[in-house]
Amino acid sequence: MNTRQDHARTPEPQADHASNEPWRMRMDDWNRRYANDDFIWSVNPNRSLEQHAQQQPPGRALDLAAGECRNAVWLASQGWSVEAVDFSRLALEKGQRLAQSRQVAERIHLVTADLTHYIPAERAFDLVTLVYLQLPWQELAPILMRAAQAVAPGGTLLLIAHHPHNLTHGHGGPRHAEVLYTEEQVATLLAPELRIERAERLQRPVHTADGTRYAIDCLVRARRN
């Protein structure tokens, strides 16, 4: 698959009827999802990430929840040195193949890790990205704080996620409200650590067989002075 359409992680999990835990996809679920040789998502970068990353010179980047590494590979093609982290080994293997096909594999370091436990180096990255990491807020908040602490002086954190309004007014995305969150939630959490430059709701065009539909995302860009 090679389209300009942006995708996010929106598979249907197998329900665990004996559990009262919120909806979530576990490592084995994602490895099953990525077991097919084809790429699940677009191999092109997220358009908002592309737009914002082009505004700063290449340096060292950390791509959290990298998936099949479409964003990490694009960043590497722009001269970034990228650490791409995901807990699906099979997704990262696909990312490795994509990086090799684009001749940027030497610029990408792949890390298989669960973000609920992964601790990045502090103040080490010029760009930290989180694109469609959809988790319940109590799990997400510590990850966001560690991501913020990883931003180097003068560096940027960029988060793009499905907005709660997408459930009722947007196209695609998870159908589980507990894994959706707003730009205000993210900005409030990050403000003590980073300077918030943008926190907004976006409409993202999605091209479908029935014409163009619109997904609703939240975007937060923050910088360390």
C-alpha atoms as one frame of an Amber mdcrd trajectory, in Angstrom:
protein
   0.000   0.000   0.000   1.387   3.392  -0.959  -1.100   6.212  -0.585  -1.143
   9.728   0.764  -3.902   8.832   3.175  -2.929   9.090   6.844  -3.739   6.103
   8.972  -3.747   5.423  12.682  -3.808   2.350  14.830  -7.442   1.311  14.689
  -7.743  -2.489  14.573 -10.577  -4.327  16.225  -9.192  -6.157  19.258 -10.408
  -9.526  20.367 -12.600  -8.874  23.375 -11.638 -10.274  26.752 -15.049 -10.717
  28.301 -13.579 -11.761  31.643 -11.726  -8.491  32.074 -12.969  -5.137  33.325
  -9.912  -3.341  31.962 -10.350  -0.579  29.360  -9.987  -1.480  25.684  -6.394
  -2.022  24.711  -4.225  -3.845  22.205  -1.484  -6.003  23.690   1.874  -6.918
  22.188   0.679 -10.264  20.821  -2.360  -8.562  19.269  -0.124  -6.113  17.403
   2.295  -8.809  16.295  -0.645 -10.748  14.831  -1.851  -7.559  13.187   1.556
  -6.940  11.597   2.192 -10.574  10.598   1.113  -9.921   7.002   3.936  -8.952
   4.646   1.973  -5.951   3.359   2.144  -2.635   5.167  -1.002  -1.986   7.197
  -0.636   1.781   7.116   0.636   4.191   4.499   4.397   4.122   3.941   4.321
   7.912   3.621   4.762  10.176   6.662   1.954  11.788   8.598   1.314  15.101
   6.873   1.238  17.174  10.047   4.524  15.667  11.184   6.036  16.343   7.770
   4.932  19.970   7.908   6.238  20.635  11.410   9.503  18.681  11.155  10.488
  20.613   8.059  10.573  23.766  10.172  13.713  22.759  12.049  17.161  21.503
  11.023  17.827  17.766  11.268  19.315  16.400  14.456  18.550  13.482  16.738
  14.918  12.277  16.807  12.950   9.879  18.996   9.858   8.311  17.395   7.679
   6.701  20.071   5.080   4.116  18.983   6.869   4.008  15.640   4.860   1.098
  14.231   6.035   0.271  10.709   8.360   3.286  10.889   6.850   5.383   8.108
   7.585   8.579  10.056  11.011   7.425  11.239  12.013   6.522   7.688  10.873
   9.874   6.354  12.770  11.712   9.106  15.887   9.704   8.289  15.485  10.634
   4.619  15.567  14.282   5.699  18.872  13.816   7.510  17.657  12.968  11.021
  19.249  10.268  13.163  16.221   8.410  14.538  15.568   6.105  17.475  12.322
   4.300  16.614  10.562   2.564  19.516   7.622   0.158  19.362   6.612  -2.950
  21.257   5.766  -4.913  18.106   8.864  -6.689  16.845   7.122  -7.514  13.561
   6.222  -3.877  12.945   9.838  -2.834  13.436  11.006  -5.590  11.090   8.765
  -4.060   8.435  10.216  -0.678   9.288  13.697  -2.069   8.790  12.726  -3.305
   5.322  11.228   0.082   4.469  14.353   1.872   5.705  16.548  -0.413   3.606
  14.423   0.188   0.514  14.790   3.941   1.038  18.537   3.541   1.758  18.336
   5.170   5.208  18.693   2.108   7.465  21.998   3.373   8.849  20.200   6.432
  10.255  17.593   4.466  12.237  18.103   2.596  15.511  15.190   0.235  16.201
  14.178  -0.463  19.807  11.588  -3.085  20.754  10.086  -1.861  24.025   6.793
  -1.335  25.833   6.377   2.414  26.266   4.786   1.932  29.676   8.248   0.783
  30.837  10.613   2.424  28.335  12.681   5.311  29.715  14.437   7.419  27.067
  17.591   9.392  27.746  16.792  12.766  29.296  17.306  15.983  27.298  18.883
  13.984  24.475  16.633  14.475  21.419  16.062  17.483  19.175  12.681  16.080
  18.133  10.383  13.688  19.992   7.310  12.456  18.125   4.212  10.568  19.234
   1.806   9.911  16.372  -1.488   8.172  17.204  -0.440   6.619  20.474  -3.918
   5.881  21.846  -3.910   4.634  25.426  -6.057   5.296  28.484  -4.949   8.565
  30.049  -3.619   7.003  33.249  -1.185   4.961  31.135  -0.461   7.686  28.624
   0.386  10.512  31.036   3.630   8.971  32.394   4.739   8.192  28.832   4.142
  11.808  27.816   6.126  13.096  30.775   9.083  10.861  29.942   8.811  11.990
  26.319   8.909  15.633  27.438  11.930  14.989  29.629  13.714  13.492  26.604
  13.540  16.782  24.661  16.918  18.519  24.434  17.360  22.286  25.006  15.951
  24.003  21.940  14.227  20.768  20.902  10.599  20.048  20.047   7.950  17.540
  21.071   5.227  16.873  18.504   2.114  14.868  19.370  -0.690  13.979  16.959
  -3.629  11.873  18.144  -7.268  11.058  17.570  -9.505  13.617  19.281 -12.572
  12.524  21.313 -14.818  14.447  18.894 -13.740  12.003  16.196 -16.054   9.440
  17.786 -19.162  11.377  16.800 -18.028  13.884  14.186 -15.025  12.314  12.455
 -13.989   9.418  10.278 -12.105   6.305  11.356 -10.026   6.040  14.483 -10.653
   3.993  17.630 -14.258   3.544  18.693 -13.285   3.520  22.370 -13.571   6.836
  24.198 -11.136   5.868  26.966  -8.167   5.960  24.567  -9.011   9.371  23.079
  -7.771  12.669  24.525  -7.676  16.386  23.848  -4.986  18.926  23.123  -5.902
  20.695  26.375  -5.166  17.573  28.404  -1.768  17.155  26.769  -0.816  20.844
  26.963  -1.773  21.074  30.638   0.346  18.035  31.452   3.395  19.206  29.488
   3.329  22.906  30.370   5.499  22.639  33.516   8.220  20.896  31.494   7.993
  22.514  28.029   6.751  25.725  26.435   3.549  25.031  24.486   3.763  26.520
  20.988   0.591  25.040  19.489  -2.319  23.091  20.924  -5.194  22.724  18.519
  -7.822  20.525  16.946  -7.372  19.628  13.282  -9.524  18.235  10.500  -7.563
  15.690   8.488  -8.830  14.661   5.036  -9.129  10.926   4.497  -9.643   9.715
   0.942 -12.091   6.826   0.754 -13.964   4.948  -1.964 -16.967   7.138  -1.120
 -15.032  10.388  -1.433 -13.119  12.569   0.995 -14.046  12.211   4.650 -12.555
  14.102   7.589 -10.969  12.778  10.761 -10.551  14.973  13.830  -7.107  15.018
  15.407  -5.458  16.913  18.219  -2.004  18.365  17.742   0.400  19.665  20.373
   3.803  21.128  19.619   5.996  22.105  22.560   9.582  23.287  22.905  12.262
  23.307  25.547  13.897  26.732  25.839
